[in-house]
């Protein structure tokens, strides 16, 4: 019985709670479930919305590769990644990651690894809209630095 | 000469003014293709002005600007990714 690998790139909204429950029911041999949900910030009411562009084809490939690396590196029962694209309102769920494992250390580490890599290795680009207009979100040096801790000498 | 699908995303797409195009080129590397496109029109030169601010994918895998184009069908240019 292999680990569950479920990757979805979609415009439609999703229900993080329902997805977490369905994922937990689908995996076998898990003693720990870690979930992370990313939300559109409202920046104190300054942000009116966000548009996410992606690279169809490469996005799915890149996420599957990242999820596969996590599965090879930790003892996991499953990995779930859902990432939306298109227009999103403040407060909306942008994406979620769930990891299931026999033990929590693997589930936490794999979830953090997935988040760090999704941030700067999956081809998504965020554009924020507000009263001052729309602007592309710039990648941060810290996002790239976050990958260093996962590189093994 | 070879014909490539060249794709642009995010502000690269906005600066150049189109999401994709077919490019027939003899450029041996990504860098040579960028030089060739930059020489076309100011909007290309503007989009490619700072290569450190750009990433490139060859057939949907991240690559370097010195990577060869032999056998490649799809080249994509975009800013650093901001997923998650």
Short mmCIF file of N, CA and C in Angstrom, two decimals, chain A residues 53-58 61 83 95 118-127 136-139, chain B residues 7-11 13-14 55 57 59-62 74-76 78-84:
data_model
loop_
_atom_site.label_atom_id
_atom_site.label_comp_id
_atom_site.label_asym_id
_atom_site.label_seq_id
_atom_site.Cartn_x
_atom_site.Cartn_y
_atom_site.Cartn_z
N UNK A 53 -1.85 33.82 -11.13
CA UNK A 53 -1.57 33.28 -12.45
C UNK A 53 -0.71 32.03 -12.27
N UNK A 54 -0.84 31.07 -13.15
CA UNK A 54 0.05 29.91 -13.07
C UNK A 54 0.39 29.41 -14.47
N UNK A 55 1.23 28.40 -14.51
CA UNK A 55 1.75 27.86 -15.77
C UNK A 55 1.16 26.46 -15.91
N UNK A 56 -0.01 26.36 -16.57
CA UNK A 56 -0.68 25.06 -16.67
C UNK A 56 0.27 24.02 -17.25
N UNK A 57 0.29 22.87 -16.66
CA UNK A 57 1.21 21.82 -17.11
C UNK A 57 2.43 21.78 -16.21
N UNK A 58 3.21 22.86 -16.22
CA UNK A 58 4.38 22.89 -15.34
C UNK A 58 3.97 22.89 -13.87
N UNK A 61 3.28 19.39 -12.73
CA UNK A 61 4.56 18.67 -12.72
C UNK A 61 5.42 19.06 -11.54
N UNK A 83 -4.06 23.85 -4.69
CA UNK A 83 -3.65 25.25 -4.89
C UNK A 83 -4.59 25.88 -5.90
N UNK A 95 -4.63 27.98 -0.75
CA UNK A 95 -4.06 26.65 -0.93
C UNK A 95 -4.05 25.90 0.39
N UNK A 118 6.80 24.97 -2.33
CA UNK A 118 5.67 25.48 -3.13
C UNK A 118 5.79 26.98 -3.32
N UNK A 119 6.32 27.64 -2.30
CA UNK A 119 6.43 29.10 -2.32
C UNK A 119 7.32 29.59 -3.46
N UNK A 120 8.43 28.90 -3.70
CA UNK A 120 9.36 29.44 -4.70
C UNK A 120 9.73 28.48 -5.82
N UNK A 121 9.12 27.29 -5.86
CA UNK A 121 9.44 26.36 -6.95
C UNK A 121 8.20 25.90 -7.73
N UNK A 122 7.03 26.32 -7.32
CA UNK A 122 5.82 26.00 -8.10
C UNK A 122 5.44 27.27 -8.85
N UNK A 123 5.19 27.17 -10.17
CA UNK A 123 5.00 28.37 -10.98
C UNK A 123 3.64 29.06 -10.80
N UNK A 124 3.55 29.78 -9.67
CA UNK A 124 2.40 30.64 -9.40
C UNK A 124 2.92 32.06 -9.22
N UNK A 125 2.11 33.03 -9.60
CA UNK A 125 2.45 34.44 -9.39
C UNK A 125 1.22 35.15 -8.87
N UNK A 126 1.42 35.89 -7.75
CA UNK A 126 0.30 36.58 -7.12
C UNK A 126 0.32 38.05 -7.49
N UNK A 127 -0.87 38.56 -7.81
CA UNK A 127 -1.03 40.00 -8.06
C UNK A 127 -2.09 40.51 -7.11
N UNK A 136 2.23 43.13 -8.70
CA UNK A 136 2.72 41.77 -8.54
C UNK A 136 3.44 41.66 -7.21
N UNK A 137 3.17 40.58 -6.49
CA UNK A 137 3.88 40.32 -5.23
C UNK A 137 5.29 39.90 -5.58
N UNK A 138 6.28 40.52 -4.93
CA UNK A 138 7.67 40.15 -5.20
C UNK A 138 8.12 39.01 -4.31
N UNK A 139 8.91 38.13 -4.88
CA UNK A 139 9.48 37.04 -4.09
C UNK A 139 10.44 37.65 -3.07
N UNK B 7 6.77 31.22 -23.99
CA UNK B 7 5.68 31.63 -23.10
C UNK B 7 6.17 32.69 -22.13
N UNK B 8 5.28 33.62 -21.79
CA UNK B 8 5.60 34.67 -20.83
C UNK B 8 4.54 34.70 -19.74
N UNK B 9 4.98 34.91 -18.50
CA UNK B 9 4.03 34.95 -17.39
C UNK B 9 4.23 36.21 -16.53
N UNK B 10 3.15 36.55 -15.83
CA UNK B 10 3.13 37.65 -14.85
C UNK B 10 3.61 38.96 -15.51
N UNK B 11 4.52 39.71 -14.85
CA UNK B 11 4.87 41.02 -15.45
C UNK B 11 5.67 40.89 -16.73
N UNK B 13 4.86 38.84 -19.14
CA UNK B 13 3.75 38.80 -20.10
C UNK B 13 3.17 40.21 -20.33
N UNK B 14 3.01 40.93 -19.23
CA UNK B 14 2.42 42.28 -19.36
C UNK B 14 3.35 43.22 -20.13
N UNK B 55 13.33 34.13 -14.34
CA UNK B 55 13.57 32.69 -14.30
C UNK B 55 13.17 32.13 -15.66
N UNK B 57 12.18 28.37 -17.81
CA UNK B 57 11.91 26.93 -17.80
C UNK B 57 12.01 26.42 -19.23
N UNK B 59 10.92 23.24 -21.52
CA UNK B 59 9.98 22.11 -21.49
C UNK B 59 9.47 21.85 -20.07
N UNK B 60 9.14 22.94 -19.40
CA UNK B 60 8.47 22.93 -18.09
C UNK B 60 9.36 22.48 -16.93
N UNK B 61 10.69 22.54 -17.13
CA UNK B 61 11.61 22.33 -16.02
C UNK B 61 12.48 23.56 -15.88
N UNK B 62 12.71 24.02 -14.64
CA UNK B 62 13.56 25.19 -14.42
C UNK B 62 14.95 24.95 -15.01
N UNK B 74 9.61 24.07 -25.77
CA UNK B 74 8.87 25.13 -25.07
C UNK B 74 9.79 25.86 -24.10
N UNK B 75 9.85 27.17 -24.25
CA UNK B 75 10.67 28.01 -23.37
C UNK B 75 9.73 28.98 -22.66
N UNK B 76 9.86 29.11 -21.35
CA UNK B 76 9.00 30.05 -20.61
C UNK B 76 9.86 31.00 -19.80
N UNK B 78 9.64 34.04 -16.78
CA UNK B 78 8.75 34.56 -15.74
C UNK B 78 9.57 35.09 -14.57
N UNK B 79 8.93 35.88 -13.70
CA UNK B 79 9.63 36.37 -12.51
C UNK B 79 9.73 35.23 -11.47
N UNK B 80 10.52 35.45 -10.41
CA UNK B 80 10.57 34.45 -9.33
C UNK B 80 9.15 34.13 -8.85
N UNK B 81 8.92 32.88 -8.56
CA UNK B 81 7.57 32.41 -8.27
C UNK B 81 7.12 32.82 -6.87
N UNK B 82 5.82 33.02 -6.75
CA UNK B 82 5.26 33.44 -5.46
C UNK B 82 4.02 32.59 -5.14
N UNK B 83 4.26 31.30 -4.99
CA UNK B 83 3.15 30.41 -4.65
C UNK B 83 2.95 30.32 -3.15
N UNK B 84 2.18 29.32 -2.75
CA UNK B 84 1.95 29.07 -1.33
C UNK B 84 0.93 29.98 -0.72
#
